[in-house]
Coordinates of C-alpha atoms in Angstrom, one line a residue:
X782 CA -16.2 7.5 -2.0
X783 CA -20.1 7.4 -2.4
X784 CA -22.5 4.7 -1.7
X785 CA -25.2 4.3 -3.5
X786 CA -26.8 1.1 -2.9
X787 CA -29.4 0.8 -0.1
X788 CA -27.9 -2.7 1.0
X789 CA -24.6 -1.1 1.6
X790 CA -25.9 1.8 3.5
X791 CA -28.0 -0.8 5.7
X792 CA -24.8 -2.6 6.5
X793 CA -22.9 0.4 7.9
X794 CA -25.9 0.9 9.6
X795 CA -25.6 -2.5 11.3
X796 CA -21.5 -1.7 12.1
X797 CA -22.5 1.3 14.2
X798 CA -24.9 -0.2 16.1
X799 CA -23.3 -3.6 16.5
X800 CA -20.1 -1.5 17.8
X801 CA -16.4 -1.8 16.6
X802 CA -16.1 -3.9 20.3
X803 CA -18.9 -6.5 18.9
X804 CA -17.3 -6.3 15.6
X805 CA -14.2 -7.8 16.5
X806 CA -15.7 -10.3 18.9
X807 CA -17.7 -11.8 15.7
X808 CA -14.2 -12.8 14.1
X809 CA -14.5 -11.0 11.5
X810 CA -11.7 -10.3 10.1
X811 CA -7.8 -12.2 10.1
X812 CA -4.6 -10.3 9.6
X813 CA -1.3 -11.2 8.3
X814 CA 2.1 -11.1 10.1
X815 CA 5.3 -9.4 8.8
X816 CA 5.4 -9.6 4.8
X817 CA 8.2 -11.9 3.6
X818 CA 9.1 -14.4 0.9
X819 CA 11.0 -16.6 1.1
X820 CA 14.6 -16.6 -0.3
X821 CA 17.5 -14.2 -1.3
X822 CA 15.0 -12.1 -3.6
X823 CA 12.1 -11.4 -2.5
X824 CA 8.9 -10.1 -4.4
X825 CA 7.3 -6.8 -4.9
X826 CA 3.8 -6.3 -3.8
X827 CA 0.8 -5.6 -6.0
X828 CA 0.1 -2.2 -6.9
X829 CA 3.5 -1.0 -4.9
X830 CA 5.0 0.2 -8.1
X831 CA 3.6 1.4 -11.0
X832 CA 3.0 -1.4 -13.7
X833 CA 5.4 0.0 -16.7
X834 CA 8.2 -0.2 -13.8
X835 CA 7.8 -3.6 -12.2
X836 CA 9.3 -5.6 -14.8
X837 CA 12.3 -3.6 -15.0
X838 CA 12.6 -3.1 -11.1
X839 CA 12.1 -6.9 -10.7
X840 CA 14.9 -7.9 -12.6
X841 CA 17.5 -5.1 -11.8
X842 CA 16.8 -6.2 -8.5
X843 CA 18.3 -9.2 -8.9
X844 CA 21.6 -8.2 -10.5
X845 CA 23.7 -8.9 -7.0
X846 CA 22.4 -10.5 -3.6
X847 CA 22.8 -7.2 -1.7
X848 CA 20.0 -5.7 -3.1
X849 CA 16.2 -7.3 -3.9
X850 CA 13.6 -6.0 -6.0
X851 CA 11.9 -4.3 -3.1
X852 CA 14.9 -2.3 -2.0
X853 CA 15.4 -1.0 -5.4
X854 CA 11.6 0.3 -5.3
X855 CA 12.2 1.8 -1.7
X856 CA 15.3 4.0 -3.1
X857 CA 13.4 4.9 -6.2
X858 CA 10.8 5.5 -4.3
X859 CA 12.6 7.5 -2.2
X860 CA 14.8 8.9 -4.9
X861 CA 12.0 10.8 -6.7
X862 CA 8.7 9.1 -6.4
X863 CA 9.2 7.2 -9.3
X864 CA 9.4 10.3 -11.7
X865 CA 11.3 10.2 -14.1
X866 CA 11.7 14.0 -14.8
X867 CA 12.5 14.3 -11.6
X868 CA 15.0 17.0 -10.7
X869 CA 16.8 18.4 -8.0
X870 CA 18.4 21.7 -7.0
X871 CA 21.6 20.0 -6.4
X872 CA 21.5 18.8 -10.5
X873 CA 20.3 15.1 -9.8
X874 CA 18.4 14.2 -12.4
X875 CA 15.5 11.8 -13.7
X876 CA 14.4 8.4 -11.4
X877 CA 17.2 7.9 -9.7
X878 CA 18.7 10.9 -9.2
X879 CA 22.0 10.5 -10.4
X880 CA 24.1 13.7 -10.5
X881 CA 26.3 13.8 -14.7
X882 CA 29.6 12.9 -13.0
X883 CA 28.1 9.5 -11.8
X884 CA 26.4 9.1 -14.3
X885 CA 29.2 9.5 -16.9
X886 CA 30.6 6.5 -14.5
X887 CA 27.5 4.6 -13.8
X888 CA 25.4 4.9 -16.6
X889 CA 23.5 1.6 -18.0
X890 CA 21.6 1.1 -21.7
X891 CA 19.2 -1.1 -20.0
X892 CA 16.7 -1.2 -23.0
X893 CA 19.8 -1.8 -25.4
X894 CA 18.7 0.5 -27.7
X895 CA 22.5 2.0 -28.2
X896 CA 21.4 5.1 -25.5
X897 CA 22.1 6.2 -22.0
X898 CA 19.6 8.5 -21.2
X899 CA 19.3 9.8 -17.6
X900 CA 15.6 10.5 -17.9
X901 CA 14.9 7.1 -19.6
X902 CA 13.4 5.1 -16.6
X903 CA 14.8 2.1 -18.4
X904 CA 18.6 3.4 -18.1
X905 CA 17.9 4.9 -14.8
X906 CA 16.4 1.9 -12.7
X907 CA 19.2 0.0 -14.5
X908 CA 21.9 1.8 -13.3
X909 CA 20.7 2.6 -9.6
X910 CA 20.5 -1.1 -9.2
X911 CA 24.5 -0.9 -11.1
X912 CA 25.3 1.5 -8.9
X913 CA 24.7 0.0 -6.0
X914 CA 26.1 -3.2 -6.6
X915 CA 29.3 -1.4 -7.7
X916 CA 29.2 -0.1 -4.2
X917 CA 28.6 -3.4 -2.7
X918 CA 31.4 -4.7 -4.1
X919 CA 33.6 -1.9 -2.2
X920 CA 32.8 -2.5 0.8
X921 CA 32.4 -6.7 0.5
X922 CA 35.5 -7.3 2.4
X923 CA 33.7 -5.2 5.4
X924 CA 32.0 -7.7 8.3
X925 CA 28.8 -7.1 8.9
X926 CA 25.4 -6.9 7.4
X927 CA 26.4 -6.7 3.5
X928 CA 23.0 -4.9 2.3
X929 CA 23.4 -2.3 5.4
X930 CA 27.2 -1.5 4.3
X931 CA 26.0 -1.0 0.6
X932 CA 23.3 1.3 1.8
X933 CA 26.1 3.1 4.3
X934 CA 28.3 3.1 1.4
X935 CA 25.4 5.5 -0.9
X936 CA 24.8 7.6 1.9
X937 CA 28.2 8.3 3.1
X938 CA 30.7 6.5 0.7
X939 CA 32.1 3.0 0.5
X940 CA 35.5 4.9 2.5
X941 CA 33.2 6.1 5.6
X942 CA 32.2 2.3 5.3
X943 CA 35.6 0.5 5.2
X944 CA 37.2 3.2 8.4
X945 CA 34.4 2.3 10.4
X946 CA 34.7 -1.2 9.6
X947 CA 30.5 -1.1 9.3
X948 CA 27.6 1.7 9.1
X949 CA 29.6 4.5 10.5
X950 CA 28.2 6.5 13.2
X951 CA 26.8 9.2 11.4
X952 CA 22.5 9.8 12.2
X953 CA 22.2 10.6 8.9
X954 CA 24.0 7.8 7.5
X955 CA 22.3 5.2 9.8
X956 CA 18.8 7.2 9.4
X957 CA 18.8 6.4 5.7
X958 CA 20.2 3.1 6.4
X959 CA 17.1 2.2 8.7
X960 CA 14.9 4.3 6.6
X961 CA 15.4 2.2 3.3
X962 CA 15.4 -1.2 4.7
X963 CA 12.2 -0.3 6.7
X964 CA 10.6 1.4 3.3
X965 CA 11.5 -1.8 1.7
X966 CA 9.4 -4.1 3.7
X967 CA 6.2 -1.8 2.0
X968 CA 7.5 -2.8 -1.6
X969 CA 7.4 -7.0 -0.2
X970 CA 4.7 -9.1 -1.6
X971 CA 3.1 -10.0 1.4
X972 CA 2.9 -14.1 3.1
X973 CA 0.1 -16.0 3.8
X974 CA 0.6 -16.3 7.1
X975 CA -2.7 -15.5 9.2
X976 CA -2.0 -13.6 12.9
X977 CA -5.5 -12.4 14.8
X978 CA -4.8 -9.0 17.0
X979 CA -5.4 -6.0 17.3
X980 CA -2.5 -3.4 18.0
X981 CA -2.9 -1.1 20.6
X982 CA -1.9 1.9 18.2
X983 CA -4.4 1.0 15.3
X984 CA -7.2 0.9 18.3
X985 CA -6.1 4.2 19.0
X986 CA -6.2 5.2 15.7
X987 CA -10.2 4.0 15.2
X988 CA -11.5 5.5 18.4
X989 CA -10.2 8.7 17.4
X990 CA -11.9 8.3 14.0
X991 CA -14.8 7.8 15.2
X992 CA -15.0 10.2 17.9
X993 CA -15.3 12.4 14.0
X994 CA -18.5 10.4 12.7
X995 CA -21.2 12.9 11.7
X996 CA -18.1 15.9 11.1
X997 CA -18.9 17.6 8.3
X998 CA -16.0 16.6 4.9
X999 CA -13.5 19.7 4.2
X1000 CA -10.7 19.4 1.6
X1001 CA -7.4 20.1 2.8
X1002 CA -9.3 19.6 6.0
X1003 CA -6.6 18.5 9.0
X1004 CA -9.2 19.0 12.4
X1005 CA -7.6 22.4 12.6
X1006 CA -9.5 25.2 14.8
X1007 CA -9.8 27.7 12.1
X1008 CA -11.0 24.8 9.8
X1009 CA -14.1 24.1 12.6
X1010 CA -12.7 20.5 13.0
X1011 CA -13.4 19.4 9.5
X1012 CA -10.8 16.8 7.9
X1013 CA -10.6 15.4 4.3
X1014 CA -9.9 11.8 3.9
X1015 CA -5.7 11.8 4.4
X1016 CA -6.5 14.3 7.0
X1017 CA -8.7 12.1 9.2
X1018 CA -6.1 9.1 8.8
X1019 CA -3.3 11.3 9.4
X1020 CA -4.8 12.6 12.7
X1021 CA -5.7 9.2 13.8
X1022 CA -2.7 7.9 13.8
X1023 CA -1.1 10.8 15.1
X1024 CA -3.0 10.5 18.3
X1025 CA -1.1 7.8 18.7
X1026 CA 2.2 8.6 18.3
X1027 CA 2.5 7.9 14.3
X1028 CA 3.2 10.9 12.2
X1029 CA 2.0 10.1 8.6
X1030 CA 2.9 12.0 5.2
X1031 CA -0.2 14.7 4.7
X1032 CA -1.4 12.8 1.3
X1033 CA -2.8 9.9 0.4
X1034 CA -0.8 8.5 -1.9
X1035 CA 2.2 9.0 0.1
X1036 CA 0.1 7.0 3.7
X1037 CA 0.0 3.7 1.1
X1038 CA 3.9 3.3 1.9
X1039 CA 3.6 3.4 5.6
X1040 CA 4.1 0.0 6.4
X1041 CA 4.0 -3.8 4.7
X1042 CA 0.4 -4.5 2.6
X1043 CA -2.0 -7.3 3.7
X1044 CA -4.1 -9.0 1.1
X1045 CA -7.9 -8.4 1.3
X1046 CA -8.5 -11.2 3.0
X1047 CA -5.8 -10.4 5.8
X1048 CA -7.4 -7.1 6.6
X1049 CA -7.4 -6.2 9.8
X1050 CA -8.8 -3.1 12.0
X1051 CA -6.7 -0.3 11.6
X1052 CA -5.4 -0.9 8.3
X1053 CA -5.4 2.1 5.9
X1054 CA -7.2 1.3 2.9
X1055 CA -6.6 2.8 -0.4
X1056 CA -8.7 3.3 -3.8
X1057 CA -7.5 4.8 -7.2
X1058 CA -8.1 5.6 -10.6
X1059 CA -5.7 3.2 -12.1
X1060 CA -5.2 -0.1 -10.9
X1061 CA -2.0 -0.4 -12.0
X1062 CA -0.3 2.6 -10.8
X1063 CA -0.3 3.6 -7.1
X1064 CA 0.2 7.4 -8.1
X1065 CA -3.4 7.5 -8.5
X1066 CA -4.6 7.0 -5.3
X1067 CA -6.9 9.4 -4.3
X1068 CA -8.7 8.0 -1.5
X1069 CA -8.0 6.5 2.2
X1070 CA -9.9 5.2 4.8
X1071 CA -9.6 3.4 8.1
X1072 CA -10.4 0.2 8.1
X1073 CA -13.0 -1.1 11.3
X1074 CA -13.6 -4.8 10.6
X1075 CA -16.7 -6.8 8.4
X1076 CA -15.9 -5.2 4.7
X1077 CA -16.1 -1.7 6.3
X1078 CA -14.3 1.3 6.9
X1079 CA -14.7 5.2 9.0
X1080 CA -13.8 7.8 5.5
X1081 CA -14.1 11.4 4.6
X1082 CA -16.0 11.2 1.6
X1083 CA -15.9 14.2 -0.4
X1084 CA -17.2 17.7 -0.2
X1085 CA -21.3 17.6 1.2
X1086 CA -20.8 14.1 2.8
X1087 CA -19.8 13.8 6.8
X1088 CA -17.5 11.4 7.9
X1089 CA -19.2 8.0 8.1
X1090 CA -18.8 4.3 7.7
X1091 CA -18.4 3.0 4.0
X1092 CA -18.1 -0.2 2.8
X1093 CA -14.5 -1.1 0.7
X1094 CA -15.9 -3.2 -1.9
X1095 CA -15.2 -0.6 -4.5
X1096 CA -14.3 -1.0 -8.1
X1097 CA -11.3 1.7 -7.6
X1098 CA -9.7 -0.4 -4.1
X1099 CA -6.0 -1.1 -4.8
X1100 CA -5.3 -2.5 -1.4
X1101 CA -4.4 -1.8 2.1
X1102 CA -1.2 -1.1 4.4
X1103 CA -0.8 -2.3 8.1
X1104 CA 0.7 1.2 9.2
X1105 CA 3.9 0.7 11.6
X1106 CA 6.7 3.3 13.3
X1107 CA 9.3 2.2 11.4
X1108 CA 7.3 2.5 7.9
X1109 CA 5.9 6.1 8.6
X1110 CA 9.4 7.5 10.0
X1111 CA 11.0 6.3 6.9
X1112 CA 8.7 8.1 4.4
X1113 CA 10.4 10.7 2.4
X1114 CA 9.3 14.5 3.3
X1115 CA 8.0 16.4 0.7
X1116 CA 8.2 20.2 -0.3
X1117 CA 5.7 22.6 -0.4
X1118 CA 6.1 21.8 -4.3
X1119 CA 5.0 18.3 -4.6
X1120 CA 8.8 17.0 -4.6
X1121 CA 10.5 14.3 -2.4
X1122 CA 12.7 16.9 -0.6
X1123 CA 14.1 14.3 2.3
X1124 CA 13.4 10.8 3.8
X1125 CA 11.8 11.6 7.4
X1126 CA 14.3 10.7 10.8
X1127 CA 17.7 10.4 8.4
X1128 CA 18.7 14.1 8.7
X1129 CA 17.7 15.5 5.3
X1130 CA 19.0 14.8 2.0
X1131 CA 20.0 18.4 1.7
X1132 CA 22.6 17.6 4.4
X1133 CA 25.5 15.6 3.7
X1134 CA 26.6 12.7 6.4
X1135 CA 29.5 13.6 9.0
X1136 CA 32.6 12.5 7.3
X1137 CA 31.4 11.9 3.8
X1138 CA 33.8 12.8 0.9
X1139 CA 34.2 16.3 0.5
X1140 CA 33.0 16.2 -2.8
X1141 CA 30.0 13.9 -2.2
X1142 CA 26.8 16.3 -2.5
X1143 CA 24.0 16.5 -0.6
X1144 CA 24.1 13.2 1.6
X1145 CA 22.5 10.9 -0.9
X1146 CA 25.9 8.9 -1.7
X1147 CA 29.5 9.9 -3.4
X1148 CA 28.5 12.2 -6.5
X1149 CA 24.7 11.8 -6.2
X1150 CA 22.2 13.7 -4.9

């Protein structure tokens, strides 16, 4: 991200000498509370999913009360990154990773053109959200939370679900549980309610940033010795917030899931905020900063540049996310190949849940990936 303009330049001037302590005593910035909308379905957030899918994940969403447009996006999210040639080593193909056998089963035409195609993102959004209202309707007589049984009931079966009378006590089980709800909270279109604070985490998370102002730009940069301490953009955030406790995904576009998303005008110090090439399609981003307060953030900039202040009025900014625990540990882990390998704190998806159906691969639900 470059600046150009002299006014712009001037201003970041003014943030380092006013100080990021003066800066929040001007009041310069409001912050939202936890994301929610009200009701039994609530919303997606802008620029959450991309734009061909939001139409299609908004009404599947819908198709039982267990499950919400947002939680759909989490597991597709999850699922494969919203690919649909996405493919597995245990066979799982397309969006939502469904392996043939459940497919054969499960399979939706949700374009109604006379089809079920697996890698058709149409079928395959339509027939997660089938899926898992199939499921929910296994386990309805269980007590409980009704949306944490049909979760259970992917990860480990709807049987695990009915024996144990609940989520049955299997980490992986609850992991993914925990992991999907908590995901889903980034896909909720956030509230307009208005909280000023600061948390003592993204504090943290700034003075380590800018402990780095004047460090030269390096891409793939992550602070490391050999690399003389130079970061690139999602290197500097994740380090940040790693000082404090928070261990963030390596890329960019992955850090934009890491918690709920405040509008611009909720912005508050220590959001993460995100630009990309499309608008309309988060799988662009391609740049993050660290938001500080008074239309400014601390950034890596690109190769020849030194980390700095920069404003966020940009033509490319898609938006911002408040970063929390519970979002980052829920992030799926990627492999060294670009592909969603497992979601982070549920175990693995390589590794099925204790007590799952013998011939339920993989930990991902009965005869899915």
């Amino acid at each position: 991200m470059v600046l150009r303009r002299r006014a712009a330049a001037a201003g970041a001037a003014a943030v380092v000498t006013v100080g990021f302590t003066a800066l929040i005593a001007l009041g310069t910035y409001a912050a939202s509370g936890v994301p929610r909308q009200a009701g039994n379905h609530p919303g997606l957030s802008g620029g959450t999913v991309p734009a061909a899918y939001r139409p299609l994940i908004e009404k599947w969403g819908a198709l039982c009360p267990e499950i919400s447009a947002p939680m759909l996006a989490a597991q597709l999210y999850q699922e494969s990154g919203f690919d649909p040639q996405a493919k597995s080593p245990a066979e799982a193909y397309g969006m939502a990773q469904f392996l043939e056998a459940t497919w054969a089963k499960y399979g939706t035409d949700g374009n109604g053109d006379g089809k079920r195609d697996i890698w058709d993102p149409s079928d395959a959004i339509a027939s997660a959200a089938t899926y898992d209202c199939a499921l929910a309707r296994d386990v309805a007589q269980v007590p409980g939370d009704r949306q944490a049984n049909m979760l259970a009931a992917y990860n480990a079966g709807p049987y695990a679900v009915i024996d144990n009378h609940g989520v049955p006590p299997y980490r992986e089980t609850q992991g993914y549980v925990k992991n999907i709800q908590a995901l889903a909270r980034s896909f909720t279109a956030p509230s307009t309610g208005v909280v000023i604070g600061l948390s003592r985490q993204a504090a943290g998370a700034i003075y380590y940033a800018q402990t780095k102002l004047g460090t030269d730009y390096l891409w793939g940069g992550e602070g490391l010795p050999s690399q003389n301490g130079r970061f690139d953009c999602s290197g500097l955030t994740q380090a940040a917030y790693d000082s404090v406790g928070i261990k963030l995904p390596r890329v960019a576009n992955d850090q934009w899931y890491a918690g709920e998303h405040p509008s611009r005008d909720q912005l508050r110090p220590g959001d993460l905020v995100f630009f990309a090439t499309d608008l309309n399609d988060p799988r662009s981003i391609h740049h993050v900063g660290i938001y500080v307060g008074g239309g400014y953030m601390i950034d890596a900039p690109h190769t020849g540049a030194k980390i700095r202040y920069d404003t966020i009025d940009q033509r490319d900014y898609i938006g911002a996310t408040r970063v929390t625990p519970d979002g980052a540990e829920a992030l799926p882990v990627r492999g060294t190949d670009g592909s969603i390998t497992a979601g982070q704190g549920s175990g693995g998806a390589g590794q099925p849940a204790a007590g799952a159906s013998p011939t339920a691969p993989s930990g991902q639900g009965p005869a899915k990936s």
